[in-house]
mmCIF file of C-alpha atoms in Angstrom:
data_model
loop_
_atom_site.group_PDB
_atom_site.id
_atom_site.type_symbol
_atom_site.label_atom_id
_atom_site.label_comp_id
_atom_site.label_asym_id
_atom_site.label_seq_id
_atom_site.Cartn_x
_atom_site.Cartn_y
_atom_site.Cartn_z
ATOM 1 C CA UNK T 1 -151.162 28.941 -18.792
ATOM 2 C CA UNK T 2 -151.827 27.285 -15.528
ATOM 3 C CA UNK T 3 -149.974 24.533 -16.298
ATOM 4 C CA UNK T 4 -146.963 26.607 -17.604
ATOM 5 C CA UNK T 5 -146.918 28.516 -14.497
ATOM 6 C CA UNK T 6 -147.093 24.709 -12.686
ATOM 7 C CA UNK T 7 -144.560 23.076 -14.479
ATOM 8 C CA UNK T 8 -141.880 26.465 -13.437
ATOM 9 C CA UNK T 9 -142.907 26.406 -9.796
ATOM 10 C CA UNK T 10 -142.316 22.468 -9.528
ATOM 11 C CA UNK T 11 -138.940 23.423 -11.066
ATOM 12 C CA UNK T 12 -138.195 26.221 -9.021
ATOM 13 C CA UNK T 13 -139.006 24.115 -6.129
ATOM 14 C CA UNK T 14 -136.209 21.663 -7.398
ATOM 15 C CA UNK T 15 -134.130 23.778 -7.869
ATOM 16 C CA UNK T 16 -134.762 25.010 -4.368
ATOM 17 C CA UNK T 17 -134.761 21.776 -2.966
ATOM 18 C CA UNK T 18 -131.265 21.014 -4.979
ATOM 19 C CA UNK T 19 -129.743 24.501 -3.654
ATOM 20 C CA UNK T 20 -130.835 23.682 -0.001
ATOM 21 C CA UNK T 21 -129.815 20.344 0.161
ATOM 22 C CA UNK T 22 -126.138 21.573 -1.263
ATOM 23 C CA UNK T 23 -126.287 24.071 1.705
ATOM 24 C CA UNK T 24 -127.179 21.384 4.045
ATOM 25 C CA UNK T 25 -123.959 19.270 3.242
ATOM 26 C CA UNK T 26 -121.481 21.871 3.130
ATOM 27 C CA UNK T 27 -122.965 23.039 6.606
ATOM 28 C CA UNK T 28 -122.524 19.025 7.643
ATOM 29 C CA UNK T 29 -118.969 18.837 6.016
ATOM 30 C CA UNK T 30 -118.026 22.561 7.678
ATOM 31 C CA UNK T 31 -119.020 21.219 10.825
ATOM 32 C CA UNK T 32 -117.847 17.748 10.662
ATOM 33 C CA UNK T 33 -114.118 19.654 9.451
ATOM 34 C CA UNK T 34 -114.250 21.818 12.729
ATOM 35 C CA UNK T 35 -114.721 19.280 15.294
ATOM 36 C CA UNK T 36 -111.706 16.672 14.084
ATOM 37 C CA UNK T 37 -108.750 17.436 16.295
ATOM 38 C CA UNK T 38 -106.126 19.350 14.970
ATOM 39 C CA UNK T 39 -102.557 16.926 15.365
ATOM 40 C CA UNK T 40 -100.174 18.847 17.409
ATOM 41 C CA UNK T 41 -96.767 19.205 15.590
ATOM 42 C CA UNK T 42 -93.935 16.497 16.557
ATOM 43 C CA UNK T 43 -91.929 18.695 19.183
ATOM 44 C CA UNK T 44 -88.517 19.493 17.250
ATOM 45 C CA UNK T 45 -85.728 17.553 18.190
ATOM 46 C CA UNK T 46 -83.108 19.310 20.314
ATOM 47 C CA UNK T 47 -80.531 20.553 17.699
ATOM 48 C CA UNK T 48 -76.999 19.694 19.085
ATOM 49 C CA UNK T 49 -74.871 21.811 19.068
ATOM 50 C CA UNK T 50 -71.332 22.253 17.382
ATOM 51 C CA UNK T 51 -68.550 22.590 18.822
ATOM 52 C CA UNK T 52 -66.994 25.242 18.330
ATOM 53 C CA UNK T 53 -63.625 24.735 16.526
ATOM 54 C CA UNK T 54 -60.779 24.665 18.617
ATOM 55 C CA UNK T 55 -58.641 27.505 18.757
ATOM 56 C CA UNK T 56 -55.370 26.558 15.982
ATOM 57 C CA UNK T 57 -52.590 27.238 18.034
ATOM 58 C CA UNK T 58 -49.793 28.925 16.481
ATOM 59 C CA UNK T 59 -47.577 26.766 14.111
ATOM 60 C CA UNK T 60 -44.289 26.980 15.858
ATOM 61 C CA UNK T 61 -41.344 27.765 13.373
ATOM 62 C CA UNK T 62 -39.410 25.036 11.714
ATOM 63 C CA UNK T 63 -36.164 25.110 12.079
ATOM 64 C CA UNK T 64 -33.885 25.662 9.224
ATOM 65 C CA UNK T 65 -32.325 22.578 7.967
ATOM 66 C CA UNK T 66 -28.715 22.408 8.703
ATOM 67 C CA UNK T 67 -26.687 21.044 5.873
ATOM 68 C CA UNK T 68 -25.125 17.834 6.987
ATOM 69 C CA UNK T 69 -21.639 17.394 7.398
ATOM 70 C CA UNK T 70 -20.693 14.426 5.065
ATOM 71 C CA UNK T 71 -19.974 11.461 7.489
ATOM 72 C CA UNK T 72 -16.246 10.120 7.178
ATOM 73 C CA UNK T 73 -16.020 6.464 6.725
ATOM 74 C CA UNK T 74 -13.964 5.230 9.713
ATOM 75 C CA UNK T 75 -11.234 2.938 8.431
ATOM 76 C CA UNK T 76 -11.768 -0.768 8.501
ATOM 77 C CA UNK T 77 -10.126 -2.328 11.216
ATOM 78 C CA UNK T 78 -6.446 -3.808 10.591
ATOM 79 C CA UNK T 79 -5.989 -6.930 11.460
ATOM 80 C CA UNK T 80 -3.057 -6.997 13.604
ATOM 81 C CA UNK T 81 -0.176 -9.190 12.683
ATOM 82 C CA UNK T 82 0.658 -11.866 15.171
ATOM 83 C CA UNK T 83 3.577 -11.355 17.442
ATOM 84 C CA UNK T 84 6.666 -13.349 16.630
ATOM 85 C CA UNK T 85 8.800 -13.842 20.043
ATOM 86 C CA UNK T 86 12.261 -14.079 19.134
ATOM 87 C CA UNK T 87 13.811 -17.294 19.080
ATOM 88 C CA UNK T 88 17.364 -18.321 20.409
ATOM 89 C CA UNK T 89 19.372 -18.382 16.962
ATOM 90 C CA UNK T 90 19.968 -22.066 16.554
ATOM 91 C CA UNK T 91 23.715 -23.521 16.468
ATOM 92 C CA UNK T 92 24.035 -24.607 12.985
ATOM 93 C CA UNK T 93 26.095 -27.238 12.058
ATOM 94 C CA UNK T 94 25.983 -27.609 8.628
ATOM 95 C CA UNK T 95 29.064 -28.029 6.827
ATOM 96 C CA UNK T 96 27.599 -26.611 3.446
ATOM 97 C CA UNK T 97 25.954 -23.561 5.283
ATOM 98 C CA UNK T 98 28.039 -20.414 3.922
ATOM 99 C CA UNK T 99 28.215 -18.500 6.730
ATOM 100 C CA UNK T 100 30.259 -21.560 8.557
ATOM 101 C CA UNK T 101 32.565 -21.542 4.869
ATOM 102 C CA UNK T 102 33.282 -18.145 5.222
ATOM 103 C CA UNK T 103 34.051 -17.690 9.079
ATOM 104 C CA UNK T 104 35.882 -20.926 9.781
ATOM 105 C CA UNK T 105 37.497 -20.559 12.894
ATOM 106 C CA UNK T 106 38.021 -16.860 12.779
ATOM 107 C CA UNK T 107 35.663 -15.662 15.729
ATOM 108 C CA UNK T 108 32.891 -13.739 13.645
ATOM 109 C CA UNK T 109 29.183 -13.738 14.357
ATOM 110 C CA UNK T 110 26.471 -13.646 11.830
ATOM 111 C CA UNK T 111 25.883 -10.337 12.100
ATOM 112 C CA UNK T 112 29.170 -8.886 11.701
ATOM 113 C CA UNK T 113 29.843 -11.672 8.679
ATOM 114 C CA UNK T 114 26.252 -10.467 6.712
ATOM 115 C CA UNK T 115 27.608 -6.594 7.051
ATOM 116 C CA UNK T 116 30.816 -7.469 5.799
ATOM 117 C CA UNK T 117 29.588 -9.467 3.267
ATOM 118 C CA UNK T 118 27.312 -6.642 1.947
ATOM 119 C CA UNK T 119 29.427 -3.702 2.541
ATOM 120 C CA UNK T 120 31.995 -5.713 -0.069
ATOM 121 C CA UNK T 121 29.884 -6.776 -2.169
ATOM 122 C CA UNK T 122 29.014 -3.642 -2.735
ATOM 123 C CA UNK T 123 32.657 -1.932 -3.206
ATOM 124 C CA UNK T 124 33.316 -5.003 -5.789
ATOM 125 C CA UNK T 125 29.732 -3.851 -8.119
ATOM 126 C CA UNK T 126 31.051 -0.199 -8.106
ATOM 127 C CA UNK T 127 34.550 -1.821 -9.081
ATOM 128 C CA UNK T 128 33.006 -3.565 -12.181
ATOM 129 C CA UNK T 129 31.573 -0.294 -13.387
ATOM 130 C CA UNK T 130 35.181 1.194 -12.832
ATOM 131 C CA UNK T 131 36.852 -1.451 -14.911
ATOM 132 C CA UNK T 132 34.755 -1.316 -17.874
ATOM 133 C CA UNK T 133 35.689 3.010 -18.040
ATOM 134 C CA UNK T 134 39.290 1.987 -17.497
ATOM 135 C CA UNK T 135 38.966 4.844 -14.482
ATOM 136 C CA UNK T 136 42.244 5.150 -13.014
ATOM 137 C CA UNK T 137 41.466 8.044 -10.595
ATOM 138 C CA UNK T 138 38.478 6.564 -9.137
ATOM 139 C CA UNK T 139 40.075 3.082 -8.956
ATOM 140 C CA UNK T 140 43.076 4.339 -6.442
ATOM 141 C CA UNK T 141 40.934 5.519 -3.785
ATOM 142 C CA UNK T 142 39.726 2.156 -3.404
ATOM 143 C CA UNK T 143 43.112 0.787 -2.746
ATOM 144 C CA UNK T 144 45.054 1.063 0.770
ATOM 145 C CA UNK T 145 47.504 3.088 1.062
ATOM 146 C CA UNK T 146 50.376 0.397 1.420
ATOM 147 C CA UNK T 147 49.525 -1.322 -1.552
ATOM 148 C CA UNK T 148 49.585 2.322 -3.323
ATOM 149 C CA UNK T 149 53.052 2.822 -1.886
ATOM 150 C CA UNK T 150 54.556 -0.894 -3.179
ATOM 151 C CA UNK T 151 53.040 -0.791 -6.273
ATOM 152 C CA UNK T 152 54.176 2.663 -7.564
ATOM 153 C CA UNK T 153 57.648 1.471 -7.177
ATOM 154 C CA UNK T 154 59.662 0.816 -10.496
ATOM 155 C CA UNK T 155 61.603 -1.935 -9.254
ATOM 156 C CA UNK T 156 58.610 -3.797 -7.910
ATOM 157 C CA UNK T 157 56.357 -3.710 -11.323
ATOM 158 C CA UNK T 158 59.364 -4.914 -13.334
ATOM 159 C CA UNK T 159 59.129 -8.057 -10.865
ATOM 160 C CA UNK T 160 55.620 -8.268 -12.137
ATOM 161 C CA UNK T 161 56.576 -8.487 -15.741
ATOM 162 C CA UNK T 162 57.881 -11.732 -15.632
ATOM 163 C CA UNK T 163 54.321 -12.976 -14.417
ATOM 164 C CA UNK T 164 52.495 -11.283 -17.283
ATOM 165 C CA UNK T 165 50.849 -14.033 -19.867
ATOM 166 C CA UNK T 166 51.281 -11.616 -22.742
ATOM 167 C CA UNK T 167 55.516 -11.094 -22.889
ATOM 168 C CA UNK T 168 56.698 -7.603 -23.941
ATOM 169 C CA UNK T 169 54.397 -5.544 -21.277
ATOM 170 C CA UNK T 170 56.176 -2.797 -19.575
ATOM 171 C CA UNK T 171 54.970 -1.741 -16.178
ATOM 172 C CA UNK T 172 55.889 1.742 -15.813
ATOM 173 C CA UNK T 173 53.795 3.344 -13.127
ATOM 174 C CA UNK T 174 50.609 2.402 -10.932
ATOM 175 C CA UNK T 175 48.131 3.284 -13.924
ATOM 176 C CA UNK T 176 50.362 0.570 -15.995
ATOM 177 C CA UNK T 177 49.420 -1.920 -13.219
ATOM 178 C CA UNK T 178 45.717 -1.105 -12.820
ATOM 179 C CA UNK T 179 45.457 -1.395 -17.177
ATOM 180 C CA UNK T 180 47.461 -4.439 -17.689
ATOM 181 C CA UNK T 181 47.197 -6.315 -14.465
ATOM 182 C CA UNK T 182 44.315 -5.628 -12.208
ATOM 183 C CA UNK T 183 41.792 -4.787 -14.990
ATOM 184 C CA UNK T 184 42.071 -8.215 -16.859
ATOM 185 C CA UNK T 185 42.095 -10.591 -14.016
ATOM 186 C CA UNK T 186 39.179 -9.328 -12.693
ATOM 187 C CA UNK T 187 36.612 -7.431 -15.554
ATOM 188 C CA UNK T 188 33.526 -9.318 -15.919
ATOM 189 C CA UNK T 189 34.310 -12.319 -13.004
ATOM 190 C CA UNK T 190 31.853 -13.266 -10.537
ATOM 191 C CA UNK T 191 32.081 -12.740 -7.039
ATOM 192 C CA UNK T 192 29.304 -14.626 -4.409
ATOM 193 C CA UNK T 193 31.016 -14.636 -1.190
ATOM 194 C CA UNK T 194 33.560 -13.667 1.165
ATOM 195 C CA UNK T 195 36.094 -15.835 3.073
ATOM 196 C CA UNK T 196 37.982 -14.643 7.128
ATOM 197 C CA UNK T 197 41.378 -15.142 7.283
ATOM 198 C CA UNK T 198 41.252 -12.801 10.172
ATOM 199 C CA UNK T 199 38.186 -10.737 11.623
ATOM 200 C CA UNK T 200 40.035 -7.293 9.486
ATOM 201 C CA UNK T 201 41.337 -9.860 6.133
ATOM 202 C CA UNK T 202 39.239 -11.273 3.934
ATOM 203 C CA UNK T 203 39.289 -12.420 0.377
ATOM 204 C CA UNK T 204 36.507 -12.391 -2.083
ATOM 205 C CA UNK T 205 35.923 -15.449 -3.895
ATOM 206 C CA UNK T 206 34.092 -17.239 -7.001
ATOM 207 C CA UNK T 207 32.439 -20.563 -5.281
ATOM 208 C CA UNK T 208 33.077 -23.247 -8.005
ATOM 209 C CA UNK T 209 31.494 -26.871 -7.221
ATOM 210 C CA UNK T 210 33.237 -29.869 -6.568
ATOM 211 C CA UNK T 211 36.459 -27.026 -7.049
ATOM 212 C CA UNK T 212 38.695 -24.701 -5.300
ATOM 213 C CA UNK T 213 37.380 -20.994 -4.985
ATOM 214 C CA UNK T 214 38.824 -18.712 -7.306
ATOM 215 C CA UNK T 215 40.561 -15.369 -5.209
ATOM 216 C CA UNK T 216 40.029 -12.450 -7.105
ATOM 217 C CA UNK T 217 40.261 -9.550 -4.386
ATOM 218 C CA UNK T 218 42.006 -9.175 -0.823
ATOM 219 C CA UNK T 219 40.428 -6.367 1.733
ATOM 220 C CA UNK T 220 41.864 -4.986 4.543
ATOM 221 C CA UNK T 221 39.657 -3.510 7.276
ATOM 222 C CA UNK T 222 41.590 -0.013 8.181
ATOM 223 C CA UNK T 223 39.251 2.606 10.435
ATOM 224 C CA UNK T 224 36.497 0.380 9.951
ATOM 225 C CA UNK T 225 36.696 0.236 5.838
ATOM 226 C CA UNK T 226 37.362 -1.703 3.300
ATOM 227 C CA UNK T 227 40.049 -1.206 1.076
ATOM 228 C CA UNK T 228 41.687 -3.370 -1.650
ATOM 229 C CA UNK T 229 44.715 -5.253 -1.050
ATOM 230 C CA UNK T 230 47.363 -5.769 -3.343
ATOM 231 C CA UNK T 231 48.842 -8.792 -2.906
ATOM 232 C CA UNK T 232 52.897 -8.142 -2.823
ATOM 233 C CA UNK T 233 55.529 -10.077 -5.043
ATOM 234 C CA UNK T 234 56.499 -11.697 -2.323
ATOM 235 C CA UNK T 235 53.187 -13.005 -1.157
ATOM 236 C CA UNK T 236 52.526 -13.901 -4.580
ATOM 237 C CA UNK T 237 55.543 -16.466 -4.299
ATOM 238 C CA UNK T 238 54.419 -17.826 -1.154
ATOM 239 C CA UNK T 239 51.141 -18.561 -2.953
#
């Protein structure tokens, strides 16, 4: 019994001791836990500040496109032509040079003699188409008025008759003349160029090398015209 009741108070005293000794060394570690320094917190760093966003200023209107006007090409440049000072007209001497054939020693210049030569030219082309409609009407006012007056004579065509290649032809009026005589020495001939016998009588002619022109009109020049000549019977014996 006495030994029981030892053996519980040597345990109790254990347990005692264990209980105090626990109590001791949370006392040591409460202690020990108060007097380490508590470490002041790291000051904050300053915060910076924003700025504040700048104020957007109001968006100032665009301006409505205006439609372009389409550009106009400028035109290139044109080169200018040179200037060509005009030369003294040389003094030609050339025998074969037509405008020397045709003048001779009548005292034309080459001015007047290209006018001439065009303005007959001309008269002889609307001839040809005259011949080949046997037009009487529009043959006469082509004729001067002289030639109108000899030729309408009776007396003078029978002259003329002898003259004809083809025997038997009777010349009884002007339009007899124009048919049978005027009409077939001239239809369909060739006419190049013009010859002076004076500065208002000419005669058109067929050049013919190494040959004698061939006459197949005579113009007068009356009021600045040209008009046919009919050679008379009497020129045409002179001939």
């Amino acid at each position: 019994m006495i030994e029981t009741i030892m053996k519980i108070s040597k345990t109790f005293r254990k347990t005692i001791l264990v209980i105090a000794g626990c109590a001791f060394t949370g006392f040591i570690i409460s202690c020990a836990s108060t007097n380490v320094p508590t470490p002041e917190p790291a000051p904050e760093e300053p915060k910076i500040e924003e700025p504040a966003p700048a104020a957007e200023e109001p968006k100032a209107e665009e301006p409505v496109p205006v439609a372009e006007e389409p550009k106009q090409e400028e035109p290139a440049p044109v080169a200018e032509e040179p200037v060509v000072e005009p030369q003294e007209e040389p003094v030609v001497e050339d025998k074969d040079d037509e405008y020397t054939r045709s003048v001779g020693s009548v005292a034309v210049d080459r001015n007047t003699f290209a006018d001439d030569k065009e303005k007959v030219l001309k008269i002889i082309s609307e001839l040809d188409i005259i011949m080949k409609n046997m037009d009487y009407n529009s043959w006469v006012p082509y004729v001067e008025s002289s030639s109108v007056d000899y030729w309408k004579l009776r007396k003078n065509l029978q002259k003329y008759e002898k003259r004809l290649p083809v025997k038997g032809i009777k010349l009884k009026d002007l339009n007899d003349y124009f048919r049978h005589v005027f009409v077939p020495a001239r239809k369909g001939r060739e006419v190049s160029e013009i010859r002076y016998i004076s500065d208002t009588y000419i005669k058109a002619v067929q050049v013919r090398e190494e040959q004698e022109d061939l006459i197949y009109y005579y113009f007068n020049k009356i009021n600045g015209k040209w008009l046919i000549h009919l050679p008379t019977n009497e020129e045409l014996n002179q001939n």
